[in-house]
Short mmCIF file of C-alpha atoms in Angstrom, two decimals:
data_model
loop_
_atom_site.label_atom_id
_atom_site.label_comp_id
_atom_site.label_asym_id
_atom_site.label_seq_id
_atom_site.Cartn_x
_atom_site.Cartn_y
_atom_site.Cartn_z
CA MET A 1 42.67 1.85 -43.46
CA SER A 2 45.66 1.02 -40.67
CA SER A 3 45.13 -2.16 -38.38
CA SER A 4 44.68 -1.15 -34.50
CA SER A 5 42.35 -3.14 -31.85
CA THR A 6 41.11 -2.75 -28.51
CA PRO A 7 40.78 -5.47 -26.10
CA LEU A 8 36.53 -5.96 -25.21
CA LEU A 9 34.73 -6.70 -21.68
CA LEU A 10 31.79 -9.30 -22.83
CA LEU A 11 29.07 -9.30 -19.76
CA THR A 12 27.72 -13.22 -20.31
CA GLN A 13 25.66 -15.40 -19.42
CA ALA A 14 26.32 -19.26 -19.02
CA ASP A 15 24.20 -22.28 -17.76
CA LEU A 16 25.91 -24.44 -15.11
CA HIS A 17 23.70 -27.33 -14.47
CA GLY A 18 20.61 -25.34 -15.14
CA ALA A 19 22.04 -22.58 -13.05
CA PRO A 20 22.41 -18.93 -14.99
CA LEU A 21 26.28 -18.41 -14.28
CA PHE A 22 27.11 -14.85 -14.81
CA ARG A 23 30.52 -13.90 -16.60
CA ALA A 24 32.90 -11.54 -17.63
CA VAL A 25 35.10 -12.71 -20.90
CA SER A 26 37.85 -10.43 -22.05
CA VAL A 27 38.23 -10.53 -26.09
CA ASP A 28 40.80 -8.46 -28.32
CA VAL A 29 38.36 -7.23 -31.12
CA ALA A 30 40.87 -6.03 -34.13
CA VAL A 31 40.51 -4.48 -37.74
CA ARG A 32 42.81 -4.43 -40.28
CA PRO A 33 43.17 -4.04 -43.87
CA GLY A 34 40.56 -6.66 -46.14
CA GLU A 35 37.99 -6.90 -47.82
CA GLY A 36 35.51 -7.24 -45.62
CA ARG A 37 35.96 -10.28 -43.91
CA LEU A 38 35.35 -12.17 -40.50
CA TRP A 39 38.49 -14.12 -39.32
CA VAL A 40 38.18 -15.60 -35.41
CA ASP A 41 41.19 -17.23 -32.95
CA LEU A 42 40.92 -21.08 -32.75
CA SER A 43 43.22 -21.47 -30.41
CA ARG A 44 42.78 -22.28 -26.63
CA ASP A 45 39.83 -24.54 -27.28
CA THR A 46 37.81 -21.38 -28.17
CA GLY A 47 34.52 -21.75 -30.38
CA TYR A 48 32.27 -19.27 -32.15
CA ALA A 49 28.74 -20.04 -32.75
CA PRO A 50 27.46 -19.94 -36.59
CA ALA A 51 25.01 -18.10 -35.93
CA TRP A 52 27.06 -15.89 -33.69
CA GLN A 53 29.23 -15.40 -36.87
CA GLN A 54 26.00 -14.57 -38.89
CA HIS A 55 25.46 -12.36 -35.91
CA LEU A 56 28.51 -10.47 -36.32
CA ARG A 57 27.95 -9.53 -40.19
CA HIS A 58 24.45 -8.41 -39.41
CA LEU A 59 26.52 -5.93 -37.21
CA ALA A 60 28.39 -4.79 -39.70
CA ALA A 61 25.71 -4.62 -42.43
CA VAL A 62 24.03 -2.03 -40.30
CA GLY A 63 26.70 -0.24 -39.67
CA ARG A 64 27.61 -0.38 -43.40
CA GLY A 65 23.99 1.61 -44.21
CA ARG A 66 24.46 3.85 -41.27
CA TYR A 67 28.35 4.89 -41.56
CA ALA A 68 31.09 6.57 -43.58
CA LEU A 69 33.83 4.37 -42.51
CA PRO A 70 36.34 1.81 -44.74
CA TRP A 71 33.73 -0.91 -43.86
CA ASP A 72 34.79 -3.02 -47.08
CA GLU A 73 38.28 -2.41 -46.70
CA THR A 74 38.71 -4.05 -43.28
CA ASP A 75 38.57 -7.04 -41.96
CA LEU A 76 37.78 -7.99 -38.13
CA PHE A 77 39.28 -10.01 -35.95
CA VAL A 78 38.19 -11.53 -32.76
CA SER A 79 40.59 -13.49 -30.40
CA VAL A 80 39.30 -14.70 -27.19
CA ARG A 81 41.44 -14.54 -24.33
CA GLY A 82 40.30 -17.01 -21.94
CA ARG A 83 40.39 -20.66 -22.94
CA ARG A 84 37.30 -23.83 -23.69
CA VAL A 85 35.02 -20.21 -24.40
CA LEU A 86 32.11 -20.38 -26.86
CA LEU A 87 30.57 -17.48 -27.57
CA ASP A 88 27.04 -18.65 -28.90
CA GLY A 89 24.37 -15.52 -28.02
CA ARG A 90 23.86 -12.00 -29.26
CA SER A 91 23.81 -10.09 -25.86
CA ALA A 92 27.09 -8.82 -27.04
CA SER A 93 25.95 -6.86 -30.24
CA LEU A 94 25.97 -3.89 -28.46
CA PRO A 95 29.41 -3.54 -27.02
CA LEU A 96 30.64 -5.61 -30.27
CA PHE A 97 29.08 -2.99 -32.75
CA VAL A 98 30.69 0.29 -30.70
CA ALA A 99 33.76 -1.13 -30.80
CA TRP A 100 34.05 -1.93 -34.11
CA VAL A 101 32.87 1.29 -34.94
CA ALA A 102 34.89 3.19 -32.98
CA LEU A 103 38.02 0.89 -34.33
CA LEU A 104 36.68 2.09 -37.52
CA ALA A 105 36.33 5.69 -37.04
CA GLY A 106 39.85 6.02 -35.10
CA ARG A 107 37.26 7.18 -32.00
CA GLU A 108 38.79 5.78 -28.19
CA LEU A 109 36.57 4.05 -26.14
CA PRO A 110 36.14 5.01 -22.51
CA ALA A 111 38.18 2.90 -19.93
CA PRO A 112 36.66 0.86 -18.78
CA PHE A 113 34.04 0.24 -21.45
CA LEU A 114 31.14 -1.82 -20.39
CA ALA A 115 27.88 -2.03 -22.50
CA THR A 116 25.21 -5.83 -22.92
CA GLY A 117 22.31 -5.45 -25.53
CA VAL A 118 20.78 -7.88 -27.96
CA ALA A 119 20.14 -6.92 -31.36
CA LEU A 120 17.66 -9.21 -33.59
CA ASP A 121 19.00 -9.83 -37.58
CA ALA A 122 16.10 -8.34 -38.49
CA GLY A 123 17.02 -4.69 -37.72
CA GLU A 124 19.35 -2.52 -35.36
CA ALA A 125 16.85 -1.99 -32.10
CA LEU A 126 18.23 -3.71 -29.07
CA VAL A 127 16.03 -6.42 -27.45
CA SER A 128 14.42 -5.31 -23.38
CA ALA A 129 16.59 -6.70 -21.07
CA PRO A 130 14.29 -8.72 -18.05
CA LEU A 131 15.36 -7.99 -14.27
CA GLU A 132 16.99 -11.64 -13.73
CA LYS A 133 19.10 -12.10 -16.69
CA LEU A 134 19.88 -7.76 -16.81
CA GLN A 135 20.70 -7.43 -12.76
CA GLY A 136 23.43 -11.06 -13.11
CA LYS A 137 24.94 -8.95 -15.85
CA LEU A 138 25.15 -5.38 -13.81
CA ALA A 139 25.68 -7.17 -10.86
CA VAL A 140 29.36 -8.79 -12.47
CA ALA A 141 30.85 -4.84 -14.43
CA ASP A 142 29.58 -3.67 -10.47
CA GLY A 143 32.13 -6.08 -8.86
CA TYR A 144 34.53 -5.38 -12.13
CA VAL A 145 34.50 -1.99 -11.22
CA ARG A 146 35.29 -2.53 -7.89
CA GLN A 147 38.15 -4.97 -8.07
CA VAL A 148 39.98 -2.62 -11.55
CA HIS A 149 39.06 0.07 -11.44
CA ALA A 150 38.21 1.28 -7.58
CA ALA A 151 39.66 5.04 -8.37
CA ALA A 152 37.16 5.68 -11.33
CA GLY A 153 34.06 6.22 -9.76
CA ARG A 154 30.50 6.04 -11.24
CA VAL A 155 31.60 4.28 -14.56
CA PRO A 156 28.46 4.41 -17.02
CA VAL A 157 27.42 1.15 -18.96
CA TRP A 158 25.37 1.22 -21.38
CA VAL A 159 22.08 -1.46 -21.79
CA PRO A 160 19.22 -1.93 -24.20
CA ALA A 161 16.30 1.26 -23.28
CA GLY A 162 13.02 -0.59 -21.54
CA SER A 163 14.99 -3.29 -19.76
CA GLN A 164 14.71 -3.72 -15.86
CA TRP A 165 17.30 -3.06 -13.32
CA ASP A 166 17.96 -2.53 -9.70
CA ALA A 167 20.01 0.33 -9.13
CA ALA A 168 20.81 -0.08 -5.47
CA PRO A 169 23.32 -2.13 -4.86
CA LEU A 170 24.94 -0.52 -8.10
CA ALA A 171 26.99 1.30 -5.86
CA SER A 172 29.57 1.89 -9.10
CA LEU A 173 27.38 2.14 -12.76
CA ASP A 174 25.66 4.70 -14.30
CA VAL A 175 23.38 2.42 -16.38
CA ARG A 176 22.63 4.59 -19.41
CA PRO A 177 19.89 3.10 -21.80
CA VAL A 178 20.18 3.33 -24.85
CA ALA A 179 16.92 1.96 -28.28
CA THR A 180 19.64 0.85 -31.04
CA LEU A 181 22.75 -0.58 -31.91
CA THR A 182 23.83 3.21 -34.00
CA GLU A 183 21.81 5.51 -30.48
CA GLY A 184 24.55 3.43 -28.72
CA ALA A 185 27.69 3.59 -31.03
CA GLU A 186 26.75 7.99 -30.81
CA SER A 187 26.23 7.90 -27.52
CA VAL A 188 29.81 6.48 -26.83
CA LEU A 189 31.27 8.23 -29.25
CA GLY A 190 30.24 10.84 -29.93
CA ALA A 191 28.84 11.81 -33.68
CA LEU A 192 30.28 9.89 -36.27
CA PRO A 193 30.63 11.07 -40.26
CA LEU A 194 27.11 9.15 -41.64
CA ARG A 195 26.68 8.34 -45.34
CA GLN A 196 24.18 10.12 -47.15
CA ALA A 197 21.65 8.60 -47.34
CA ALA A 198 21.64 8.11 -43.25
CA ALA A 199 21.91 11.63 -43.01
CA ALA A 200 19.19 12.50 -45.58
CA ALA A 201 16.95 10.46 -43.84
CA GLY A 202 17.85 12.84 -40.41
CA ALA A 203 17.27 15.98 -41.80
CA ALA A 204 13.88 14.50 -42.62
CA ILE A 205 13.39 14.47 -39.53
CA PRO A 206 11.62 17.60 -37.54
CA GLY A 207 14.65 19.02 -35.60
CA GLY A 208 16.93 17.36 -38.26
CA VAL A 209 18.30 15.04 -35.77
CA ALA A 210 19.31 11.22 -37.30
CA ALA A 211 17.22 8.30 -36.03
#
């Protein structure tokens, strides 16, 4: 496994004097030969809540159970580009999972790659997002595309299935719902190498498609 990295844009929500603040946080995600460990960059007054770090380990466990990739021979590195940023929620479950799978599989992410979605630590299902939370994040993504990728046309953004959003003001986005982390990864990256147990489970499903 060789070292590789990718920039990633996380759509987040913070509270500012009791009001929601929607923003995009730029991070760098990297993989290097190692032992399946997680490393975070604590410079620039950046913080990573212990629950956030534990959740990232859960994302790795989901991927390890699904995909035949070098999970145990690779370390994950996360570094925030800005200053004084605290990562403490799970709304970046989907983009972080897809980015890590892409790096391990040697796949290119779309440019730009936009996604948001919470997966709980009990499994890989994405939690549907209510309108008031998802719409703010999509508005940030739409503004980012119009400002930075104006020539790209409508850019895909992956969100949890069952979520609510108003597509009318999102002129630059093509919203694509996915139900799970792995469905999201395969929607973005295409077919991926499955572990034998995952492949056998898919073959047992009528039609032979892995769930």
